[in-house]
PDB file of C-alpha atoms in Angstrom:
ATOM      1  CA  MET A   1     105.269 104.463 123.821  1.00 48.00           C
ATOM      2  CA  THR A   2     104.726 108.181 123.761  1.00 45.00           C
ATOM      3  CA  ARG A   3     101.980 109.999 125.579  1.00 47.00           C
ATOM      4  CA  HIS A   4     100.936 113.528 124.757  1.00 46.00           C
ATOM      5  CA  SER A   5      99.261 115.564 127.470  1.00 38.00           C
ATOM      6  CA  GLU A   6      98.230 118.022 124.753  1.00 37.00           C
ATOM      7  CA  PHE A   7      95.478 115.559 123.832  1.00 35.00           C
ATOM      8  CA  GLU A   8      93.908 115.781 127.261  1.00 37.00           C
ATOM      9  CA  SER A   9      90.960 117.607 125.701  1.00 36.00           C
ATOM     10  CA  VAL A  10      89.936 116.709 122.139  1.00 37.00           C
ATOM     11  CA  PRO A  11      86.392 116.818 120.613  1.00 37.00           C
ATOM     12  CA  LEU A  12      85.105 114.023 118.235  1.00 37.00           C
ATOM     13  CA  THR A  13      81.651 112.460 117.617  1.00 36.00           C
ATOM     14  CA  LEU A  14      80.160 109.221 116.244  1.00 38.00           C
ATOM     15  CA  SER A  15      76.492 109.322 117.401  1.00 39.00           C
ATOM     16  CA  LEU A  16      73.872 108.963 114.706  1.00 39.00           C
ATOM     17  CA  PRO A  17      70.233 109.764 114.915  1.00 40.00           C
ATOM     18  CA  LYS A  18      69.072 109.482 111.328  1.00 47.00           C
ATOM     19  CA  GLY A  19      70.618 106.135 110.551  1.00 53.00           C
ATOM     20  CA  LYS A  20      73.471 105.180 112.834  1.00 53.00           C
ATOM     21  CA  ASN A  21      75.478 103.524 110.073  1.00 55.00           C
ATOM     22  CA  HIS A  22      75.149 106.676 107.993  1.00 55.00           C
ATOM     23  CA  ARG A  23      76.559 108.934 110.699  1.00 58.00           C
ATOM     24  CA  ILE A  24      79.279 106.505 111.833  1.00 59.00           C
ATOM     25  CA  SER A  25      80.415 106.344 108.208  1.00 58.00           C
ATOM     26  CA  LEU A  26      80.667 110.127 108.094  1.00 60.00           C
ATOM     27  CA  VAL A  27      82.684 110.327 111.283  1.00 61.00           C
ATOM     28  CA  ALA A  28      84.843 107.346 110.378  1.00 61.00           C
ATOM     29  CA  THR A  29      85.782 108.888 107.080  1.00 55.00           C
ATOM     30  CA  LEU A  30      86.157 112.243 108.794  1.00 59.00           C
ATOM     31  CA  LEU A  31      88.635 110.537 111.144  1.00 60.00           C
ATOM     32  CA  LEU A  32      90.471 108.789 108.314  1.00 58.00           C
ATOM     33  CA  VAL A  33      91.636 112.353 107.294  1.00 52.00           C
ATOM     34  CA  LEU A  34      93.466 113.141 110.824  1.00 51.00           C
ATOM     35  CA  LEU A  35      96.428 110.391 111.309  1.00 46.00           C
ATOM     36  CA  CYS A  36      98.677 111.950 108.684  1.00 39.00           C
ATOM     37  CA  LEU A  37      98.605 115.403 109.775  1.00 39.00           C
ATOM     38  CA  SER A  38     104.822 117.080 113.960  1.00 34.00           C
ATOM     39  CA  ALA A  39     107.226 119.890 113.992  1.00 33.00           C
ATOM     40  CA  SER A  40     106.952 122.769 116.496  1.00 35.00           C
ATOM     41  CA  PRO A  41     105.614 126.048 115.157  1.00 37.00           C
ATOM     42  CA  ALA A  42     105.935 129.345 116.965  1.00 38.00           C
ATOM     43  CA  ARG A  43     102.871 131.316 117.969  1.00 44.00           C
ATOM     44  CA  THR A  44     103.706 133.818 115.245  1.00 47.00           C
ATOM     45  CA  GLN A  45     104.079 131.211 112.516  1.00 57.00           C
ATOM     46  CA  SER A  46     102.313 131.587 109.188  1.00 67.00           C
ATOM     47  CA  GLN A  47      99.294 129.549 108.107  1.00 74.00           C
ATOM     48  CA  PRO A  48     101.375 127.288 105.817  1.00 77.00           C
ATOM     49  CA  ASP A  49     103.821 126.602 108.674  1.00 84.00           C
ATOM     50  CA  LEU A  50     100.992 125.636 111.031  1.00 86.00           C
ATOM     51  CA  PHE A  51      99.419 123.322 108.457  1.00 86.00           C
ATOM     52  CA  ARG A  52     102.810 121.736 107.719  1.00 86.00           C
ATOM     53  CA  CYS A  53     103.378 121.240 111.436  1.00 87.00           C
ATOM     54  CA  VAL A  54     100.134 119.311 111.834  1.00 87.00           C
ATOM     55  CA  ASP A  55     100.811 117.296 108.682  1.00 87.00           C
ATOM     56  CA  ASP A  56     104.324 116.380 109.845  1.00 87.00           C
ATOM     57  CA  HIS A  57     103.205 115.240 113.294  1.00 86.00           C
ATOM     58  CA  TYR A  58     100.732 112.672 111.993  1.00 85.00           C
ATOM     59  CA  ASN A  59     102.811 111.591 109.016  1.00 84.00           C
ATOM     60  CA  HIS A  60     105.367 110.318 111.537  1.00 85.00           C
ATOM     61  CA  LEU A  61     102.830 108.135 113.325  1.00 87.00           C
ATOM     62  CA  HIS A  62     102.246 104.467 112.580  1.00 90.00           C
ATOM     63  CA  THR A  63      99.727 103.686 115.321  1.00 91.00           C
ATOM     64  CA  LEU A  64      97.609 105.653 117.756  1.00 90.00           C
ATOM     65  CA  ARG A  65      95.328 104.768 120.649  1.00 93.00           C
ATOM     66  CA  ALA A  66      93.131 107.185 122.568  1.00 91.00           C
ATOM     67  CA  HIS A  67      90.148 107.327 124.865  1.00 93.00           C
ATOM     68  CA  TYR A  68      87.367 109.391 123.355  1.00 92.00           C
ATOM     69  CA  SER A  69      84.194 111.122 124.384  1.00 93.00           C
ATOM     70  CA  GLU A  70      81.831 111.715 121.504  1.00 90.00           C
ATOM     71  CA  ARG A  71      78.881 114.085 121.692  1.00 93.00           C
ATOM     72  CA  TYR A  72      76.169 114.354 119.069  1.00 92.00           C
ATOM     73  CA  THR A  73      73.505 117.042 119.074  1.00 95.00           C
ATOM     74  CA  GLY A  74      70.769 117.332 116.466  1.00 94.00           C
ATOM     75  CA  MET A  75      67.377 115.954 115.433  1.00 90.00           C
ATOM     76  CA  GLY A  76      66.181 116.607 118.985  1.00 92.00           C
ATOM     77  CA  LEU A  77      68.952 114.459 120.473  1.00 95.00           C
ATOM     78  CA  ASP A  78      71.848 115.255 122.777  1.00 97.00           C
ATOM     79  CA  ARG A  79      73.870 112.049 123.149  1.00 94.00           C
ATOM     80  CA  THR A  80      77.319 111.356 124.597  1.00 96.00           C
ATOM     81  CA  GLU A  81      79.159 108.083 124.020  1.00 94.00           C
ATOM     82  CA  THR A  82      82.639 106.973 125.097  1.00 96.00           C
ATOM     83  CA  GLY A  83      85.218 104.337 124.257  1.00 95.00           C
ATOM     84  CA  ILE A  84      88.690 103.610 122.898  1.00 95.00           C
ATOM     85  CA  LEU A  85      89.900 104.440 119.391  1.00 91.00           C
ATOM     86  CA  THR A  86      92.757 102.411 117.866  1.00 92.00           C
ATOM     87  CA  LEU A  87      94.375 103.318 114.534  1.00 89.00           C
ATOM     88  CA  LYS A  88      97.064 101.688 112.424  1.00 91.00           C
ATOM     89  CA  LYS A  89      98.441 102.670 109.042  1.00 88.00           C
ATOM     90  CA  PRO A  90      97.518 101.948 106.407  1.00 83.00           C
ATOM     91  CA  GLY A  91      93.746 102.180 106.699  1.00 82.00           C
ATOM     92  CA  LEU A  92      92.959 100.245 109.893  1.00 89.00           C
ATOM     93  CA  MET A  93      90.649 101.618 112.572  1.00 89.00           C
ATOM     94  CA  ARG A  94      88.600 100.389 115.533  1.00 92.00           C
ATOM     95  CA  TRP A  95      86.114 102.243 117.723  1.00 91.00           C
ATOM     96  CA  SER A  96      85.315 100.113 120.792  1.00 94.00           C
ATOM     97  CA  TYR A  97      82.516 101.635 122.844  1.00 95.00           C
ATOM     98  CA  ASP A  98      82.119 101.208 126.568  1.00 95.00           C
ATOM     99  CA  LYS A  99      79.050 103.464 126.496  1.00 91.00           C
ATOM    100  CA  PRO A 100      77.024 101.840 125.046  1.00 91.00           C
ATOM    101  CA  ALA A 101      78.912  98.656 125.907  1.00 93.00           C
ATOM    102  CA  GLY A 102      79.712  96.389 122.986  1.00 92.00           C
ATOM    103  CA  LYS A 103      79.007  98.832 120.171  1.00 93.00           C
ATOM    104  CA  VAL A 104      81.802  98.657 117.617  1.00 93.00           C
ATOM    105  CA  PHE A 105      82.989 100.120 114.330  1.00 90.00           C
ATOM    106  CA  VAL A 106      85.903  98.351 112.603  1.00 91.00           C
ATOM    107  CA  LEU A 107      87.685  99.334 109.399  1.00 89.00           C
ATOM    108  CA  ASP A 108      89.735  96.276 108.395  1.00 92.00           C
ATOM    109  CA  GLY A 109      91.260  97.695 105.224  1.00 87.00           C
ATOM    110  CA  LYS A 110      88.647  96.106 102.979  1.00 91.00           C
ATOM    111  CA  TYR A 111      85.348  96.678 104.752  1.00 91.00           C
ATOM    112  CA  ALA A 112      83.866  98.918 107.400  1.00 88.00           C
ATOM    113  CA  TRP A 113      81.771  96.983 109.931  1.00 92.00           C
ATOM    114  CA  PHE A 114      79.070  98.526 112.142  1.00 90.00           C
ATOM    115  CA  TYR A 115      77.453  96.592 114.983  1.00 93.00           C
ATOM    116  CA  THR A 116      75.476  97.367 118.128  1.00 92.00           C
ATOM    117  CA  PRO A 117      74.566  94.559 120.580  1.00 92.00           C
ATOM    118  CA  GLY A 118      70.904  93.746 120.289  1.00 90.00           C
ATOM    119  CA  ASP A 119      70.735  94.457 116.559  1.00 91.00           C
ATOM    120  CA  ALA A 120      69.592  91.600 114.352  1.00 91.00           C
ATOM    121  CA  GLN A 121      72.223  92.353 111.733  1.00 92.00           C
ATOM    122  CA  VAL A 122      75.655  93.848 111.173  1.00 93.00           C
ATOM    123  CA  SER A 123      76.258  96.408 108.440  1.00 91.00           C
ATOM    124  CA  ARG A 124      79.223  96.014 106.087  1.00 92.00           C
ATOM    125  CA  THR A 125      80.390  98.774 103.717  1.00 87.00           C
ATOM    126  CA  PRO A 126      83.371  98.608 101.324  1.00 87.00           C
ATOM    127  CA  ALA A 127      86.215 100.690 102.742  1.00 82.00           C
ATOM    128  CA  LYS A 128      86.701 102.335  99.362  1.00 78.00           C
ATOM    129  CA  GLN A 129      83.292 103.943  99.664  1.00 76.00           C
ATOM    130  CA  LEU A 130      84.380 105.586 102.913  1.00 70.00           C
ATOM    131  CA  ASP A 131      87.598 106.811 101.282  1.00 54.00           C
ATOM    132  CA  ASP A 132      85.554 108.376  98.483  1.00 42.00           C
ATOM    133  CA  LEU A 133      84.243 110.895 100.995  1.00 37.00           C
ATOM    134  CA  ARG A 134      87.739 112.409 101.176  1.00 38.00           C
ATOM    135  CA  SER A 135      86.963 113.578 104.692  1.00 44.00           C
ATOM    136  CA  PRO A 136      89.337 114.639 107.500  1.00 51.00           C
ATOM    137  CA  LEU A 137      89.552 111.096 108.839  1.00 56.00           C
ATOM    138  CA  ARG A 138      92.049 110.166 106.148  1.00 55.00           C
ATOM    139  CA  PHE A 139      94.564 112.410 107.921  1.00 59.00           C
ATOM    140  CA  LEU A 140      94.591 109.758 110.618  1.00 60.00           C
ATOM    141  CA  LEU A 141      95.303 106.792 108.394  1.00 63.00           C
ATOM    142  CA  GLY A 142      97.187 107.959 105.350  1.00 64.00           C
ATOM    143  CA  HIS A 143      99.559 110.509 103.868  1.00 66.00           C
ATOM    144  CA  THR A 144      98.023 113.777 102.862  1.00 61.00           C
ATOM    145  CA  GLN A 145      98.227 117.527 103.287  1.00 77.00           C
ATOM    146  CA  LEU A 146      95.747 119.502 105.352  1.00 82.00           C
ATOM    147  CA  ALA A 147      95.746 122.367 102.855  1.00 82.00           C
ATOM    148  CA  LYS A 148      94.748 119.946 100.068  1.00 82.00           C
ATOM    149  CA  GLU A 149      91.962 118.267 102.034  1.00 81.00           C
ATOM    150  CA  LEU A 150      90.044 121.325 103.272  1.00 86.00           C
ATOM    151  CA  ASP A 151      88.616 124.286 101.398  1.00 90.00           C
ATOM    152  CA  GLN A 152      88.137 127.769 102.873  1.00 92.00           C
ATOM    153  CA  LEU A 153      90.910 127.194 105.426  1.00 90.00           C
ATOM    154  CA  THR A 154      91.248 129.714 108.250  1.00 92.00           C
ATOM    155  CA  THR A 155      93.277 129.784 111.463  1.00 91.00           C
ATOM    156  CA  ALA A 156      92.960 131.717 114.710  1.00 92.00           C
ATOM    157  CA  ALA A 157      94.733 131.732 118.061  1.00 91.00           C
ATOM    158  CA  GLU A 158      92.708 130.105 120.818  1.00 89.00           C
ATOM    159  CA  GLY A 159      94.369 130.562 124.190  1.00 90.00           C
ATOM    160  CA  ALA A 160      97.709 128.734 124.044  1.00 89.00           C
ATOM    161  CA  ASN A 161      96.546 126.765 120.996  1.00 90.00           C
ATOM    162  CA  PHE A 162      95.184 127.325 117.498  1.00 93.00           C
ATOM    163  CA  ARG A 163      91.867 126.628 115.797  1.00 93.00           C
ATOM    164  CA  ILE A 164      91.859 125.494 112.182  1.00 93.00           C
ATOM    165  CA  THR A 165      88.568 125.526 110.262  1.00 94.00           C
ATOM    166  CA  GLY A 166      87.602 124.490 106.763  1.00 92.00           C
ATOM    167  CA  VAL A 167      85.213 122.464 104.624  1.00 90.00           C
ATOM    168  CA  PRO A 168      86.260 118.909 103.632  1.00 85.00           C
ATOM    169  CA  LYS A 169      86.637 118.697  99.863  1.00 82.00           C
ATOM    170  CA  GLY A 170      83.719 117.004  98.179  1.00 79.00           C
ATOM    171  CA  MET A 171      81.500 117.267 101.276  1.00 82.00           C
ATOM    172  CA  ALA A 172      80.138 120.814 101.090  1.00 86.00           C
ATOM    173  CA  GLN A 173      76.586 119.505 100.682  1.00 87.00           C
ATOM    174  CA  ARG A 174      76.892 117.505 103.906  1.00 85.00           C
ATOM    175  CA  VAL A 175      79.419 119.302 106.125  1.00 88.00           C
ATOM    176  CA  ARG A 176      79.165 123.035 106.773  1.00 93.00           C
ATOM    177  CA  LEU A 177      82.365 123.319 108.800  1.00 93.00           C
ATOM    178  CA  LEU A 178      85.125 121.198 110.320  1.00 91.00           C
ATOM    179  CA  SER A 179      87.051 122.688 113.260  1.00 93.00           C
ATOM    180  CA  LEU A 180      90.307 121.346 114.702  1.00 90.00           C
ATOM    181  CA  THR A 181      91.972 122.598 117.872  1.00 90.00           C
ATOM    182  CA  VAL A 182      95.740 122.006 117.675  1.00 88.00           C
ATOM    183  CA  THR A 183      98.674 122.737 119.967  1.00 84.00           C
ATOM    184  CA  PRO A 184     101.728 124.743 118.839  1.00 87.00           C
ATOM    185  CA  ALA A 185     103.442 121.349 118.345  1.00 83.00           C
ATOM    186  CA  GLY A 186     100.799 120.318 115.797  1.00 83.00           C
ATOM    187  CA  VAL A 187      98.854 117.913 118.030  1.00 80.00           C
ATOM    188  CA  ILE A 188      95.118 117.785 117.360  1.00 84.00           C
ATOM    189  CA  GLN A 189      93.168 118.233 120.576  1.00 84.00           C
ATOM    190  CA  SER A 190      89.663 118.400 119.221  1.00 85.00           C
ATOM    191  CA  MET A 191      87.531 117.871 116.170  1.00 89.00           C
ATOM    192  CA  LYS A 192      84.089 119.336 115.655  1.00 91.00           C
ATOM    193  CA  ILE A 193      81.900 118.558 112.645  1.00 90.00           C
ATOM    194  CA  GLU A 194      78.991 120.891 111.881  1.00 93.00           C
ATOM    195  CA  GLU A 195      76.610 119.453 109.307  1.00 91.00           C
ATOM    196  CA  THR A 196      74.429 121.460 106.954  1.00 92.00           C
ATOM    197  CA  ASP A 197      71.271 120.169 108.669  1.00 92.00           C
ATOM    198  CA  GLY A 198      72.372 121.753 111.959  1.00 94.00           C
ATOM    199  CA  ALA A 199      73.629 118.553 113.592  1.00 93.00           C
ATOM    200  CA  THR A 200      76.959 118.749 115.424  1.00 93.00           C
ATOM    201  CA  THR A 201      79.426 115.992 116.248  1.00 89.00           C
ATOM    202  CA  GLU A 202      82.284 116.710 118.653  1.00 91.00           C
ATOM    203  CA  PHE A 203      85.119 114.492 119.870  1.00 88.00           C
ATOM    204  CA  ILE A 204      87.350 114.816 122.932  1.00 86.00           C
ATOM    205  CA  PHE A 205      90.466 112.616 123.062  1.00 86.00           C
ATOM    206  CA  THR A 206      92.390 111.765 126.208  1.00 87.00           C
ATOM    207  CA  GLN A 207      95.188 109.348 127.212  1.00 90.00           C
ATOM    208  CA  ILE A 208      96.732 109.500 123.748  1.00 87.00           C
ATOM    209  CA  GLU A 209      99.398 106.870 122.984  1.00 92.00           C
ATOM    210  CA  GLU A 210     101.420 107.094 119.777  1.00 90.00           C
ATOM    211  CA  ASN A 211     103.505 104.500 117.886  1.00 93.00           C
ATOM    212  CA  ILE A 212     102.597 101.689 120.249  1.00 95.00           C
ATOM    213  CA  ALA A 213     102.261  97.962 119.587  1.00 96.00           C
ATOM    214  CA  VAL A 214      98.709  97.016 118.640  1.00 96.00           C
ATOM    215  CA  ASN A 215      97.061  93.628 118.285  1.00 94.00           C
ATOM    216  CA  PRO A 216      96.217  92.689 114.665  1.00 94.00           C
ATOM    217  CA  SER A 217      93.011  91.099 115.955  1.00 94.00           C
ATOM    218  CA  ASP A 218      91.773  94.582 116.898  1.00 94.00           C
ATOM    219  CA  PHE A 219      91.139  95.178 113.211  1.00 95.00           C
ATOM    220  CA  ARG A 220      89.222  91.994 112.475  1.00 95.00           C
ATOM    221  CA  PHE A 221      85.487  91.556 112.979  1.00 94.00           C
ATOM    222  CA  ALA A 222      83.355  88.426 112.947  1.00 91.00           C
ATOM    223  CA  PRO A 223      79.567  88.753 113.342  1.00 91.00           C
ATOM    224  CA  PRO A 224      78.152  87.048 116.436  1.00 90.00           C
ATOM    225  CA  PRO A 225      76.465  83.675 115.806  1.00 91.00           C
ATOM    226  CA  GLY A 226      73.050  84.078 114.231  1.00 91.00           C
ATOM    227  CA  ILE A 227      73.652  87.703 113.163  1.00 93.00           C
ATOM    228  CA  SER A 228      73.239  88.314 109.448  1.00 93.00           C
ATOM    229  CA  ILE A 229      75.422  90.616 107.332  1.00 94.00           C
ATOM    230  CA  VAL A 230      73.798  93.407 105.359  1.00 93.00           C
ATOM    231  CA  ASP A 231      75.852  95.230 102.746  1.00 90.00           C
ATOM    232  CA  GLY A 232      75.538  98.940 103.341  1.00 74.00           C
ATOM    233  CA  GLN A 233      75.262 101.670 100.786  1.00 55.00           C
ATOM    234  CA  SER A 234      77.746 104.475 100.194  1.00 44.00           C
ATOM    235  CA  PRO A 235      77.460 106.961 103.108  1.00 42.00           C
ATOM    236  CA  ILE A 236      76.750 109.785 100.648  1.00 36.00           C
TER     237      ILE A 236
END
């Protein structure tokens, strides 16, 4: 088990005002682009070296668990939710919320499941539809290159760290800007998604654990008794 103190402050967001399944799908696929992004660049390193450093760090991971705080602002809302994120390659993900308690998003490799206690139904979307978004979340669950996933890439020093910004390929009509804060060792500390409608989703990760044993049952979901399954549409 390896813990990284660099992750003690990382922004992410899964709140959704205009259709919760719609926004969770965006964030989920925008998190599927982060687990593949480990070397140790110097502060004076070039852009390609920094991108390679982030790529290498996450390409060496098989599992990851982190506490997250997710803040959504937009559509007149300002909402913060918290929970635990668990990831496993290839393509497995679970967001277990403690605020609100019981809310869950599970990507089991075949389907993405969305459920909030009190709802009369659970939404199910084919995982392939989430992958089609080609968003930053794939970095978390696959093998890719940052420079090939984001357009208009820029970098800037931010205190002891760096900020990487760009537009996820294929999502320019939905996402105006994606910002990642990374350490010199290539560890992502924050992710901020700015949508074209002005909404902002920001995640903060703490208590990061890498390459740990995870329970296969974390990536299975069974609807509660009496809850119907509704097949969702493609997020975009």
